[in-house]
mmCIF file of C-alpha atoms (C1' of nucleotides) in Angstrom:
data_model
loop_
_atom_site.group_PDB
_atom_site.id
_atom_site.type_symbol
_atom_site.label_atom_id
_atom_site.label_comp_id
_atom_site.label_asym_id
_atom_site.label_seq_id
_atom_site.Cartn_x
_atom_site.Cartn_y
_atom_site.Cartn_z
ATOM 1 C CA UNK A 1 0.000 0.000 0.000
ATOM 2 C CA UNK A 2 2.645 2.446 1.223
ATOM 3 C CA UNK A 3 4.980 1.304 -1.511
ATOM 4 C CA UNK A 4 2.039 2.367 -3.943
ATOM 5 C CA UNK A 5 1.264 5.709 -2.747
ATOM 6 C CA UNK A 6 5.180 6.455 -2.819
ATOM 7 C CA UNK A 7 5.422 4.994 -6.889
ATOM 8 C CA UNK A 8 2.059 7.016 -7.394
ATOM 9 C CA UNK A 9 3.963 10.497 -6.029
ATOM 10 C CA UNK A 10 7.043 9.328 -7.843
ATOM 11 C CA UNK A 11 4.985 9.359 -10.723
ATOM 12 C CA UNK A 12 3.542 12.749 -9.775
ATOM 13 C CA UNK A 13 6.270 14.596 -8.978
ATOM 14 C CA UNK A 14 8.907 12.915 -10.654
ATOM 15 C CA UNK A 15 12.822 11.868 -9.653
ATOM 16 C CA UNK A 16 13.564 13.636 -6.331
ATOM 17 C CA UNK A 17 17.004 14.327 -7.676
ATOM 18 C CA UNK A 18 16.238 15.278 -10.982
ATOM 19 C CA UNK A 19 14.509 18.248 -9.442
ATOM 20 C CA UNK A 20 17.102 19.727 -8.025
ATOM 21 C CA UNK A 21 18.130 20.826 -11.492
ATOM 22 C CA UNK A 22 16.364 23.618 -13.176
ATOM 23 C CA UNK A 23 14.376 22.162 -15.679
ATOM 24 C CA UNK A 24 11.940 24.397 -16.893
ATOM 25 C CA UNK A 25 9.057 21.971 -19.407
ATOM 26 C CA UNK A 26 5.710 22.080 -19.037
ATOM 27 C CA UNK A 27 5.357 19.847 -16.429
ATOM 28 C CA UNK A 28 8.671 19.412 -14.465
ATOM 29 C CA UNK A 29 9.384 20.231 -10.528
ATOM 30 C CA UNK A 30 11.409 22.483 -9.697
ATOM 31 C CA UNK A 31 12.016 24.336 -6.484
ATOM 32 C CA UNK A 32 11.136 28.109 -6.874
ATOM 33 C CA UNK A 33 12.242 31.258 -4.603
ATOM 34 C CA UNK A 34 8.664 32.155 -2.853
ATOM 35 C CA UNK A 35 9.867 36.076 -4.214
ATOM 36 C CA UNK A 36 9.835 34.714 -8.114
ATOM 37 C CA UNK A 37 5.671 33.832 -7.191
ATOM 38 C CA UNK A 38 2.980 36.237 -8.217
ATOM 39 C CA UNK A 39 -0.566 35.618 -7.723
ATOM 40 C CA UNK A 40 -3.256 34.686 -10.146
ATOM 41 C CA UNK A 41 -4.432 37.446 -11.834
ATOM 42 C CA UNK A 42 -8.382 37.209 -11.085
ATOM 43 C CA UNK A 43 -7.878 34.838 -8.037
ATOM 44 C CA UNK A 44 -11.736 34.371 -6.586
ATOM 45 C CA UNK A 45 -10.875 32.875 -3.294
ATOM 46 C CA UNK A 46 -9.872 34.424 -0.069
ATOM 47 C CA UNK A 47 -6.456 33.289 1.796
ATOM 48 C CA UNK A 48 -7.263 31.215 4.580
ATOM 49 C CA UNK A 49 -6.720 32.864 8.134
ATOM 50 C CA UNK A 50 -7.449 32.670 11.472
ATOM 51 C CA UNK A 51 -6.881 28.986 12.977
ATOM 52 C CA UNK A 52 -7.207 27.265 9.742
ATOM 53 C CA UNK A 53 -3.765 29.402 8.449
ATOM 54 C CA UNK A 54 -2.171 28.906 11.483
ATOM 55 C CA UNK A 55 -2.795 25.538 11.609
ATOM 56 C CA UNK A 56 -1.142 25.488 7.757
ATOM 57 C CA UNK A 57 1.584 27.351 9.068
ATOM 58 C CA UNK A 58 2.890 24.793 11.998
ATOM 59 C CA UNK A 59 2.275 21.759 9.207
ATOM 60 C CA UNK A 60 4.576 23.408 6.667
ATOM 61 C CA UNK A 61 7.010 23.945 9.924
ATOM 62 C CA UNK A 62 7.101 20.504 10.970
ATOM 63 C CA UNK A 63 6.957 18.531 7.747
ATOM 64 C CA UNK A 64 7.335 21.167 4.822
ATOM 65 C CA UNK A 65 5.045 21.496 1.657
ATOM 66 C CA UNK A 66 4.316 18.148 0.333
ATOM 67 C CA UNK A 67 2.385 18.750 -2.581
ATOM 68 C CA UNK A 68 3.844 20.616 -5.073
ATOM 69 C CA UNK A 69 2.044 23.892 -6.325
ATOM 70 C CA UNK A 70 1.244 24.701 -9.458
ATOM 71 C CA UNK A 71 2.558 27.929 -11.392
ATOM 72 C CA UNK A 72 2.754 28.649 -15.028
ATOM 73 C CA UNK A 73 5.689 31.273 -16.268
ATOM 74 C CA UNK A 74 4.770 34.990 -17.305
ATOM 75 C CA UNK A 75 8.823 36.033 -18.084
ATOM 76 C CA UNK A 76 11.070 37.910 -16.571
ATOM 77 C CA UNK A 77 11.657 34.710 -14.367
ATOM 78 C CA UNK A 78 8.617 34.985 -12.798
ATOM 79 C CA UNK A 79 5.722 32.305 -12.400
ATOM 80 C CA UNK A 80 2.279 32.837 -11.629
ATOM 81 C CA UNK A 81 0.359 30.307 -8.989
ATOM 82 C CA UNK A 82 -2.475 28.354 -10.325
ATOM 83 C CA UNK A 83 -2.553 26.283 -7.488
ATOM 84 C CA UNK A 84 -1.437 26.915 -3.621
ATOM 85 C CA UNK A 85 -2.148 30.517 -2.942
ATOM 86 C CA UNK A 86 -2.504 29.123 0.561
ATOM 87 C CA UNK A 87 0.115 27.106 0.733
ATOM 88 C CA UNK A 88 2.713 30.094 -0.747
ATOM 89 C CA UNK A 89 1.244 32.343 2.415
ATOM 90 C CA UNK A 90 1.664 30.057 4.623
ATOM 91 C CA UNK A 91 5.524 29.010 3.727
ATOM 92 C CA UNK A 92 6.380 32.470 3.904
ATOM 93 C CA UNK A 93 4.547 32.678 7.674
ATOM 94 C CA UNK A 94 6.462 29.534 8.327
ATOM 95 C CA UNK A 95 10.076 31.637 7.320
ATOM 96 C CA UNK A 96 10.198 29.545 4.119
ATOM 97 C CA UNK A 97 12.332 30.816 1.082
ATOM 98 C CA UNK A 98 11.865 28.262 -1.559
ATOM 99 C CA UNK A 99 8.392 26.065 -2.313
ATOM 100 C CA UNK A 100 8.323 22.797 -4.905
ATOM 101 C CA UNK A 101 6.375 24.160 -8.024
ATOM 102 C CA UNK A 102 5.480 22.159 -10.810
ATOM 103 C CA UNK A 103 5.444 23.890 -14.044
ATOM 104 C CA UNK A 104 2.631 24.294 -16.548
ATOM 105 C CA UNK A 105 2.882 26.126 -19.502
ATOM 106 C CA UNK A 106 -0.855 26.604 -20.156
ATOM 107 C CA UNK A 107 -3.163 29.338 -21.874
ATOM 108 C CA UNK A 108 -5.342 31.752 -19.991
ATOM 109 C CA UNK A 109 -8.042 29.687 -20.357
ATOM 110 C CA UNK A 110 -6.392 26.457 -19.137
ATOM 111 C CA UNK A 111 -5.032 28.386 -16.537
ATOM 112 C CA UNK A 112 -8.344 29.386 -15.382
ATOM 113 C CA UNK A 113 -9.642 25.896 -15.419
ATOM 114 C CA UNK A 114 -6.519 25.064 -13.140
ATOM 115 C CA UNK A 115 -7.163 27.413 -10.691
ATOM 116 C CA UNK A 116 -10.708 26.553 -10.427
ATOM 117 C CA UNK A 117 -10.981 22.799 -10.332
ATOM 118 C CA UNK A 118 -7.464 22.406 -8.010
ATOM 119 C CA UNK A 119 -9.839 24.567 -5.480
ATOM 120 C CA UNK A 120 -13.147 22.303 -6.132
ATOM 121 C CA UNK A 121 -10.771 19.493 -5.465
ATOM 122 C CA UNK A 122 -9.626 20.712 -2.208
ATOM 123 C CA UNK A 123 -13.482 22.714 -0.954
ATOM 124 C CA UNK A 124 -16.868 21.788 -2.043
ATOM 125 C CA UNK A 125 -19.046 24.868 -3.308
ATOM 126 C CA UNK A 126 -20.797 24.334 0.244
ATOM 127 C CA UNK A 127 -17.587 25.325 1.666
ATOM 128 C CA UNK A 128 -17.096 28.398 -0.339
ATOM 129 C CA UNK A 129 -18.318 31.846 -0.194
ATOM 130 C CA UNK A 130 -21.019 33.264 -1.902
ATOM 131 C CA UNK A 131 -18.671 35.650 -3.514
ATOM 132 C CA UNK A 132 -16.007 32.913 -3.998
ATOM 133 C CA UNK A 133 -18.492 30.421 -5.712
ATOM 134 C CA UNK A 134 -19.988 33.679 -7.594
ATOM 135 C CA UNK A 135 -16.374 34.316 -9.186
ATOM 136 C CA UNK A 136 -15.655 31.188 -10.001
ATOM 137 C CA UNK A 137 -18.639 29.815 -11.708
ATOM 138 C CA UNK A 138 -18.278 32.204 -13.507
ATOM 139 C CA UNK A 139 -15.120 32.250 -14.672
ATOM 140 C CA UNK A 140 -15.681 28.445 -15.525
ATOM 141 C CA UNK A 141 -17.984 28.908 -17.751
ATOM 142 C CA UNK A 142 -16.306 32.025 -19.546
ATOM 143 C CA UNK A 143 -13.752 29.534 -20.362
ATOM 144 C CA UNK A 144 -16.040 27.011 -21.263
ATOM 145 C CA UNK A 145 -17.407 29.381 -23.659
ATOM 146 C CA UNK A 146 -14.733 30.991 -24.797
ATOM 147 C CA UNK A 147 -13.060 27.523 -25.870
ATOM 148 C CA UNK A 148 -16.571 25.949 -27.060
ATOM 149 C CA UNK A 149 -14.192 22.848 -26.774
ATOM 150 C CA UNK A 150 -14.838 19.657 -24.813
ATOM 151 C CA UNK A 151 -11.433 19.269 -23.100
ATOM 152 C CA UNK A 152 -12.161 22.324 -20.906
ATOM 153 C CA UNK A 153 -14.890 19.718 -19.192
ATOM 154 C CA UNK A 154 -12.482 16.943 -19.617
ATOM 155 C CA UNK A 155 -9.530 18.998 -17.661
ATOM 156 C CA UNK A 156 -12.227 19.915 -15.214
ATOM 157 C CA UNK A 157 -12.418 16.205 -14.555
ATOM 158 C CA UNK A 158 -8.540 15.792 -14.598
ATOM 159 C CA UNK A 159 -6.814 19.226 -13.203
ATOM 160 C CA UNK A 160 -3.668 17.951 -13.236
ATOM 161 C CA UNK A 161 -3.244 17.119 -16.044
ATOM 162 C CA UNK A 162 -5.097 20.069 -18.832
ATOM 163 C CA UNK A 163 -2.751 18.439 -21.590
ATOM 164 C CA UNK A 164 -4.418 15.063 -21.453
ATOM 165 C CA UNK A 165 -6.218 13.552 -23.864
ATOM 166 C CA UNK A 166 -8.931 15.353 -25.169
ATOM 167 C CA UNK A 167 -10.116 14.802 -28.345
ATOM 168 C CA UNK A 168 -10.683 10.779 -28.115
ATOM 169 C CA UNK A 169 -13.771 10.703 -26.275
ATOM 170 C CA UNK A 170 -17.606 11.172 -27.158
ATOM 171 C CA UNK A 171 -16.547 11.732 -30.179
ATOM 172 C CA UNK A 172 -17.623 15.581 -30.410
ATOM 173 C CA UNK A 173 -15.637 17.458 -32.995
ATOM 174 C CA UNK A 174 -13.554 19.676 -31.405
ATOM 175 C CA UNK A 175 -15.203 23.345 -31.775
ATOM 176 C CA UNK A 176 -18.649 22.048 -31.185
ATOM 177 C CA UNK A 177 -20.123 24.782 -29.252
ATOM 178 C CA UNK A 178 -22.099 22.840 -26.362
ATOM 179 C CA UNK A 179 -24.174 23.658 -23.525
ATOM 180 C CA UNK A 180 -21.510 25.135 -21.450
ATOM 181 C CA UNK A 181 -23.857 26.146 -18.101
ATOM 182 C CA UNK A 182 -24.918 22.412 -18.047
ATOM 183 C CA UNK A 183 -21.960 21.134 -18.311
ATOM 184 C CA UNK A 184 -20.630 23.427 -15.706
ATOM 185 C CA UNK A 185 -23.994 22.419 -13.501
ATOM 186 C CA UNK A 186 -22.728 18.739 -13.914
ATOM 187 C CA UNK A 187 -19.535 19.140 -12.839
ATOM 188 C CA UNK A 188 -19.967 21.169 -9.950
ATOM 189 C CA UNK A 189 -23.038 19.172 -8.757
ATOM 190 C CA UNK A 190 -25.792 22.103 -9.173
ATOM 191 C CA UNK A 191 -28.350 22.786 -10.899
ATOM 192 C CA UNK A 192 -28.255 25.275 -13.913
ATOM 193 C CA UNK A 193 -30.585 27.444 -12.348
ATOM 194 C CA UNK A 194 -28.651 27.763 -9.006
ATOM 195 C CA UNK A 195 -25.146 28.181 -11.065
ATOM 196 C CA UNK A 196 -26.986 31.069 -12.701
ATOM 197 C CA UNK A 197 -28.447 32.430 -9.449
ATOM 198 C CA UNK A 198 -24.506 32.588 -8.315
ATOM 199 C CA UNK A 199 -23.174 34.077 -11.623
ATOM 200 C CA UNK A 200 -25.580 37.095 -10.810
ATOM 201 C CA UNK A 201 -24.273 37.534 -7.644
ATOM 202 C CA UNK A 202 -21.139 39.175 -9.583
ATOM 203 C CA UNK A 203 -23.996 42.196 -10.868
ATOM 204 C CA UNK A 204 -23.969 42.936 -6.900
ATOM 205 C CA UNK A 205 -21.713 46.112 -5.723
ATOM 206 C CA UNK A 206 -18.932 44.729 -3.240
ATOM 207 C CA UNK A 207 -20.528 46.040 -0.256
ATOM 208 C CA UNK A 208 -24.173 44.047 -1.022
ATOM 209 C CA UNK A 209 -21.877 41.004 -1.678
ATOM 210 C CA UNK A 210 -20.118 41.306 1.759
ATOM 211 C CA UNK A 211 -23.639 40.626 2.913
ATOM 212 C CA UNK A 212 -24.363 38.314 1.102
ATOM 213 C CA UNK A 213 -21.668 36.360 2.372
ATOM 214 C CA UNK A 214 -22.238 37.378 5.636
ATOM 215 C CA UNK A 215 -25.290 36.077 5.667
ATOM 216 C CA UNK A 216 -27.311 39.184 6.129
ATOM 217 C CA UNK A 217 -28.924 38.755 3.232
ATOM 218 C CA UNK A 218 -30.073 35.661 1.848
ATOM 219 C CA UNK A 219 -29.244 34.492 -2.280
ATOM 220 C CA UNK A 220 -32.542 34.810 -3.312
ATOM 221 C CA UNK A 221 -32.898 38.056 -2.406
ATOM 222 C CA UNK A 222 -29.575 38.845 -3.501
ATOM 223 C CA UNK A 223 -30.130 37.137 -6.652
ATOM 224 C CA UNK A 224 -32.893 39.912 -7.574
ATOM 225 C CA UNK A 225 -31.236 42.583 -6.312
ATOM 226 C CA UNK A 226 -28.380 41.893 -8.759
ATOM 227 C CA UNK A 227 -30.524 43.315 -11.413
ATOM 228 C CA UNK A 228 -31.166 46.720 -10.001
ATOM 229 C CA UNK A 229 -28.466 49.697 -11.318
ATOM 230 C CA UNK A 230 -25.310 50.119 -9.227
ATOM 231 C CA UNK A 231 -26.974 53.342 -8.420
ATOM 232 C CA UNK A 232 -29.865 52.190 -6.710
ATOM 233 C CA UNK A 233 -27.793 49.303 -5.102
ATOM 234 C CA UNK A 234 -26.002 51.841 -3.883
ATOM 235 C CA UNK A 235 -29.026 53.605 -2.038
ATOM 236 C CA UNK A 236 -30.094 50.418 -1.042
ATOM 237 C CA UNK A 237 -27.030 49.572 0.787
ATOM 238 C CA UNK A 238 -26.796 53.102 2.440
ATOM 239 C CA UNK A 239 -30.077 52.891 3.618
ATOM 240 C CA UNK A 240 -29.176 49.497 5.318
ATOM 241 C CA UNK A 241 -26.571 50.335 6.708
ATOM 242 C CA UNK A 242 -27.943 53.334 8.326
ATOM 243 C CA UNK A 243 -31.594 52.178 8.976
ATOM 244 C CA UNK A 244 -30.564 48.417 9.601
ATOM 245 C CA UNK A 245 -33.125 47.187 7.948
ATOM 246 C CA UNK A 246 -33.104 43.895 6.740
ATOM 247 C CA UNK A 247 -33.913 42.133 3.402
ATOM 248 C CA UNK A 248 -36.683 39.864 2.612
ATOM 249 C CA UNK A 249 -37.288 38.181 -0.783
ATOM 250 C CA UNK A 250 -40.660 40.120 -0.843
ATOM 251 C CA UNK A 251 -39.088 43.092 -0.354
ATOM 252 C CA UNK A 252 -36.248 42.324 -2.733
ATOM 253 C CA UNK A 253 -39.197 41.156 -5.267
ATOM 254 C CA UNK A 254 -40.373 44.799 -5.190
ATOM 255 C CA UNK A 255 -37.710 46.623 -5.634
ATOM 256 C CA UNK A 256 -36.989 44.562 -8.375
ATOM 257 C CA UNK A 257 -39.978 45.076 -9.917
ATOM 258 C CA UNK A 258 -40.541 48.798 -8.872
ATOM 259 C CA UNK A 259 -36.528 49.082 -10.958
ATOM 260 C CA UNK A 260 -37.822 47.143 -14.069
ATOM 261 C CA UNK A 261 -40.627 49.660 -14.514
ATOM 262 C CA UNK A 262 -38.502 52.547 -13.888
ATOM 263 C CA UNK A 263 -40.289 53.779 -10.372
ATOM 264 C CA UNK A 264 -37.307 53.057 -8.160
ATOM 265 C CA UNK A 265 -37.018 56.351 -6.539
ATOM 266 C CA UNK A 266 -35.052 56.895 -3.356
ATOM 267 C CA UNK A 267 -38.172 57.545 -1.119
ATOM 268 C CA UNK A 268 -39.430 54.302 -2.829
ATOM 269 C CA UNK A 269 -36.257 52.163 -1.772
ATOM 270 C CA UNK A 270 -37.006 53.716 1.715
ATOM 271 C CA UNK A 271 -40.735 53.024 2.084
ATOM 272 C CA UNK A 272 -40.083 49.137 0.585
ATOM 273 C CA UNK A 273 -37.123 48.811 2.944
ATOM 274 C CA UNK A 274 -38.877 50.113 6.076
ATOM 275 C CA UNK A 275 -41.543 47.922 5.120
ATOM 276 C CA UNK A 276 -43.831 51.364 5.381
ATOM 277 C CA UNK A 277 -45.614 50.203 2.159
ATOM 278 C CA UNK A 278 -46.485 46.805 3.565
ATOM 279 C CA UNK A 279 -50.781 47.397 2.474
ATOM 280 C CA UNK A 280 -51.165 43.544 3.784
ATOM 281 C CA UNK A 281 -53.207 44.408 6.871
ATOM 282 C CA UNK A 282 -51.490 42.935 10.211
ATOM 283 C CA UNK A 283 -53.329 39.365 11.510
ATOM 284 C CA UNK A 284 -55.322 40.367 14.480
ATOM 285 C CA UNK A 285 -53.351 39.396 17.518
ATOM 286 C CA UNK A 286 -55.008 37.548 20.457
ATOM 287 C CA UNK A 287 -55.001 39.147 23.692
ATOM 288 C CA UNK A 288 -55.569 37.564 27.573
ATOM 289 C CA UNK A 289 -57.726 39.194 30.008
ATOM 290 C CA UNK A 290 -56.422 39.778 33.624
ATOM 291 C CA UNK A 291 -57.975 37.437 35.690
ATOM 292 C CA UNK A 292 -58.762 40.753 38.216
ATOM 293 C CA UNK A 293 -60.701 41.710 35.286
ATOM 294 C CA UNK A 294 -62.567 38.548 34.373
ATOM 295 C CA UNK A 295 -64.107 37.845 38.543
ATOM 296 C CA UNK A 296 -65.088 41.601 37.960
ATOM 297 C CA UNK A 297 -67.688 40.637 35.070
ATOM 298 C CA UNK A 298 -67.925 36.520 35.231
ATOM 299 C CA UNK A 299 -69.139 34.376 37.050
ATOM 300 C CA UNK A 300 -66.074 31.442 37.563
ATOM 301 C CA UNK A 301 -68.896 28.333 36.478
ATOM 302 C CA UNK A 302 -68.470 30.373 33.266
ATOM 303 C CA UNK A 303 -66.411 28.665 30.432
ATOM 304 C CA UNK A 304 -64.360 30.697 27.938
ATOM 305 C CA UNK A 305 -66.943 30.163 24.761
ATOM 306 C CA UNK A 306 -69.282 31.761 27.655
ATOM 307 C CA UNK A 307 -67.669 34.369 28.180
ATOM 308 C CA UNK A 308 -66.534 34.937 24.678
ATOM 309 C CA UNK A 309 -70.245 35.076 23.758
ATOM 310 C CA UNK A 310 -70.920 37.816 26.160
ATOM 311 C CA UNK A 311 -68.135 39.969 24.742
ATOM 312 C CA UNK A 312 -68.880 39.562 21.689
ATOM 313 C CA UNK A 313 -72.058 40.855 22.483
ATOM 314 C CA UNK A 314 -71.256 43.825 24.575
ATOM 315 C CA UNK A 315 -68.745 44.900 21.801
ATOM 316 C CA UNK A 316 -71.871 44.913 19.508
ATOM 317 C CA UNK A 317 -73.882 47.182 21.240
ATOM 318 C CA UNK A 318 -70.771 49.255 21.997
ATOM 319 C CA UNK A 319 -69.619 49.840 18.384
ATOM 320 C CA UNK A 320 -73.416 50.499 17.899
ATOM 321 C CA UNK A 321 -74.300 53.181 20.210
ATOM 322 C CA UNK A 322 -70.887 54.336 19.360
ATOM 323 C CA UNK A 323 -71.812 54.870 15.548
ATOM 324 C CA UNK A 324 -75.204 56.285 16.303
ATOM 325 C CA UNK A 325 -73.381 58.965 18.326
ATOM 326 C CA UNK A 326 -71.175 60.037 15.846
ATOM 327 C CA UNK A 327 -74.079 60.537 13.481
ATOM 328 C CA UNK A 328 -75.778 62.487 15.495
ATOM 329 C "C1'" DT B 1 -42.998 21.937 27.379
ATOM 330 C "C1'" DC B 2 -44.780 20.107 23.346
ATOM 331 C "C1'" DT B 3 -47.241 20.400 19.056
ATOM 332 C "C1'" DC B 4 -48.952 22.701 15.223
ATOM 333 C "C1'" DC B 5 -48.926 26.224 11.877
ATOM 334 C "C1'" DC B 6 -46.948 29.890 9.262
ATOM 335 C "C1'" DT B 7 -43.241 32.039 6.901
ATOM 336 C "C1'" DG B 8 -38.942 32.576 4.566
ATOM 337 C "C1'" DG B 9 -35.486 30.570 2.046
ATOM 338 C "C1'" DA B 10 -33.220 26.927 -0.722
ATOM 339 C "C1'" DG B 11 -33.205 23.733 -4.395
ATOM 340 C "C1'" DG B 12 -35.308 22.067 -8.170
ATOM 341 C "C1'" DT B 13 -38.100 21.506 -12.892
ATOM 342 C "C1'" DA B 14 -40.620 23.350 -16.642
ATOM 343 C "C1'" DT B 15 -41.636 27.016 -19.546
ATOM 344 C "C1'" DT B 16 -41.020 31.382 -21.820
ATOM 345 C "C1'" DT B 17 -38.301 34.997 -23.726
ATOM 346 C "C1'" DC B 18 -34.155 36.836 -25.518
ATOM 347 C "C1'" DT B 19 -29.920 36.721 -28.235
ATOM 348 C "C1'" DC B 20 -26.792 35.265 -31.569
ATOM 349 C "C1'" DG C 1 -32.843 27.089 -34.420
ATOM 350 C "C1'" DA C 2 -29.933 26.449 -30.445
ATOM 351 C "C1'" DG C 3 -28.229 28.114 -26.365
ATOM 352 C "C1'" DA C 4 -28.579 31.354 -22.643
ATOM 353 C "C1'" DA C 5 -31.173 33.906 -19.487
ATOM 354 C "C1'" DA C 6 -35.270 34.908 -17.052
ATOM 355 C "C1'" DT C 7 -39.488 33.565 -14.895
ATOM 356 C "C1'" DA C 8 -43.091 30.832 -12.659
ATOM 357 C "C1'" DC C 9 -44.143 27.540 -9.683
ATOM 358 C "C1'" DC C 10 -43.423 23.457 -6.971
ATOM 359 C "C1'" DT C 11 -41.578 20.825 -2.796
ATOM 360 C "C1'" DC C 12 -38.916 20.548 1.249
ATOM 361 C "C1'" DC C 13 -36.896 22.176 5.435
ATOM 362 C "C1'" DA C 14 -35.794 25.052 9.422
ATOM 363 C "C1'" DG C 15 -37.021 28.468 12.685
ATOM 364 C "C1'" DG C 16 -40.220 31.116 15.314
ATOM 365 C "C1'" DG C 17 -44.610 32.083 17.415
ATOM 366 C "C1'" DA C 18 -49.097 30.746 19.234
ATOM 367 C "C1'" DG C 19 -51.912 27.736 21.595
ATOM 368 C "C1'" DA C 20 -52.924 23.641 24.364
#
DNA sequence: TCTCCCTGGAGGTATTTCTC
DNA sequence: GAGAAATACCTCCAGGGAGA
C-alpha cells in the first residue's frame, strides 16, 4: 500500500534528484524562490486565516510542503500560482524561502480551469463563499465558452493534467459549441438554475456582496437585487446600513420590480425597505384578560366560549351606540 | 414543554423569452 | 434554431410564534 502511494507520487512529482536541477518543461518540478511567485491574476478565493492558516503554518514547519504547487511562467523569471495561494502564504509565515512548483505552460483559459478545479478538489461549493463560488462559476464557464471545446470539461475532470487527452472521447468534434452552463452544472453538482443564481451575484456592488456572504442577506434576495443599477444598489445599501433594515425576498421582489418599470425612486427604496408600504393588513393578535378583570364581570362556572359570547355581544352594542353617536 | 402552523429561504423543474 | 437567461411555480426544510 505504502509502496504504492510512494510509486504514485514518484509518478507525480517525478525523480527527487532530478529536481534539483532547473528544468523548466511544461510539467517538471522544480524548487522556486517564494519572491519569483505572483498571484493569479483574477484569483476568486480568499487566503485562509485565522486557525485554519495557522494551523497550515505549523504543518509546513514541521513537515514542509508536500504537494507541489502549481505555477505557469509569465517572463522575466517569474511564475504565476495556479494552485497553492494558501500554501505560498503560509511558507512564507512559516520563514520559508523556496516552495516545490510544478510547471505548466498553459493558456489563460487552461489556466483558469486550473485554478478553479485544483480549489473544487480541495473545498466543495458548500464550503465556499457566496462571492467565492460567484467568481468562479463564472469564470468556468467564460472559459467554457470561450473555448466551445470539450477538453475544458475533460480537464475539469482531470486538473492535473489540462494536456491530457482530449479529443478521443464522445466523439464531439472539437469546436462544437455545447451547452456550457450544463456542463458546468454537472460538474460542480448544481443545478443550472442555481449556477446562474450565483453568476448574478457578480452584478452585486462589493458592499451588497459582503452581505451576502455574511449572511445578512439571503441568495434569493440577492439574486434579484443583482438586477437593479449600481446606483440604486447603492441607495439600497446606504439605507441598510444606516436604517438596519433587513432584506426579505418580498421586499427584494419589489424593488426589483418597482426598478424594471422605472419607479425606483429613493423615497421608494425607503418606504419598501422600512416595510412602510407593507398594504397587507397585520393578523389580528389575540389578547388575555387579567384574571382581576374577568371575577369583575364573570361568574367562575363560566367557560371561555361563555364568556366569549358575552363579549362579543357587549362589543356589539358598543360599536353600535358608538356609531349612532357620531351621526348624530 | 410540546405540538402545530406559518413564513422565509433553498433547491429544483418546466416554460417562456431573448440573443446570436 | 440552439443556447442562454429569465421567470413561474413546486416541494422541502428550518425556525419562530401561538396555543394547548
Amino acid at each position: 500500500m505504502i509502496e504504492k502511494k510512494l510509486r504514485s507520487l514518484e509518478d507525480l512529482f517525478g525523480d527527487p534528484i532530478k529536481n534539483k536541477s532547473t528544468v523548466k518543461e511544461s510539467g517538471s518540478i522544480i524548487e522556486l524562490e517564494l519572491d519569483c511567485l505572483i498571484s493569479f491574476s483574477d484569483h476568486p478565493f480568499k487566503l485562509y486565516t485565522g486557525e485554519r492558516l495557522e494551523n497550515m503554518v505549523e504543518s509546513i514547519k514541521e513537515n514542509g510542503v508536500l504537494q507541489p504547487i502549481i505555477v505557469r511562467p509569465v517572463g522575466s523569471g517569474k511564475y504565476e500560482i495556479l494552485a497553492g495561494h494558501n500554501r505560498v502564504n503560509a511558507s512564507q509565515l512559516a520563514g520559508l524561502s523556496k516552495i516545490r512548483a510544478e510547471i505548466r505552460d498553459v493558456d489563460d483559459h487552461e489556466a483558469v480551469i486550473i485554478v478553479i478545479a485544483t480549489n473544487l478538489e480541495q473545498r466543495s461549493p458548500s464550503d465556499m463563499l457566496p462571492s467565492e463560488l460567484a467568481k468562479a462559476l463564472k469564470m468556468q464557464l467564460e472559459a467554457a465558452k470561450a473555448t466551445g471545446k470539450k477538453q475544458i470539461i475533460n480537464a475539469l475532470d482531470s486538473p492535473s493534467n489540462p494536456h491530457g487527452d482530449r479529443d478521443s472521447q464522445e466523439g464531439n468534434p472539437v469546436g462544437h459549441r455545447g451547452k456550457s452552463i450544463e456542463k458546468v452544472a454537472d460538474k460542480n453538482r448544481m443545478s443550472k438554475t442555481n449556477i446562474q443564481r450565483y453568476i448574478r451575484l457578480n452584478e452585486l456592488i462589493p458592499d451588497l456582496l459582503e452581505r451576502v456572504d455574511d449572511e445578512t442577506i439571503a441568495l434569493r434576495p440577492a439574486v434579484h437585487l443583482s438586477y437593479l443599477s449600481r446606483n440604486e444598489q447603492q441607495i439600497i445599501e446606504d439605507t441598510i446600513s444606516i436604517k438596519g433594515y433587513k432584506i426579505d425576498m418580498a421586499k427584494s421582489e419589489k424593488l426589483k420590480d418597482l426598478s424594471k418599470r422605472g419607479k425606483l425612486t429613493d423615497e421608494k427604496i425607503y418606504s419598501v425597505l422600512s416595510g412602510e408600504d407593507e398594504k397587507k393588513p397585520k393578523k389580528p393578535t389575540s389578547i388575555k384578560l387579567k384574571p382581576k378583570l374577568v371575577t369583575k364581570f364573570f361568574k367562575s362556572e363560566q367557560n371561555q366560549a361563555e364568556i366569549e359570547k358575552v363579549i362579543e355581544e357587549a362589543l356589539t352594542i358598543y360599536f353600535q351606540m358608538k356609531e349612532e353617536k357620531e351621526d348624530e
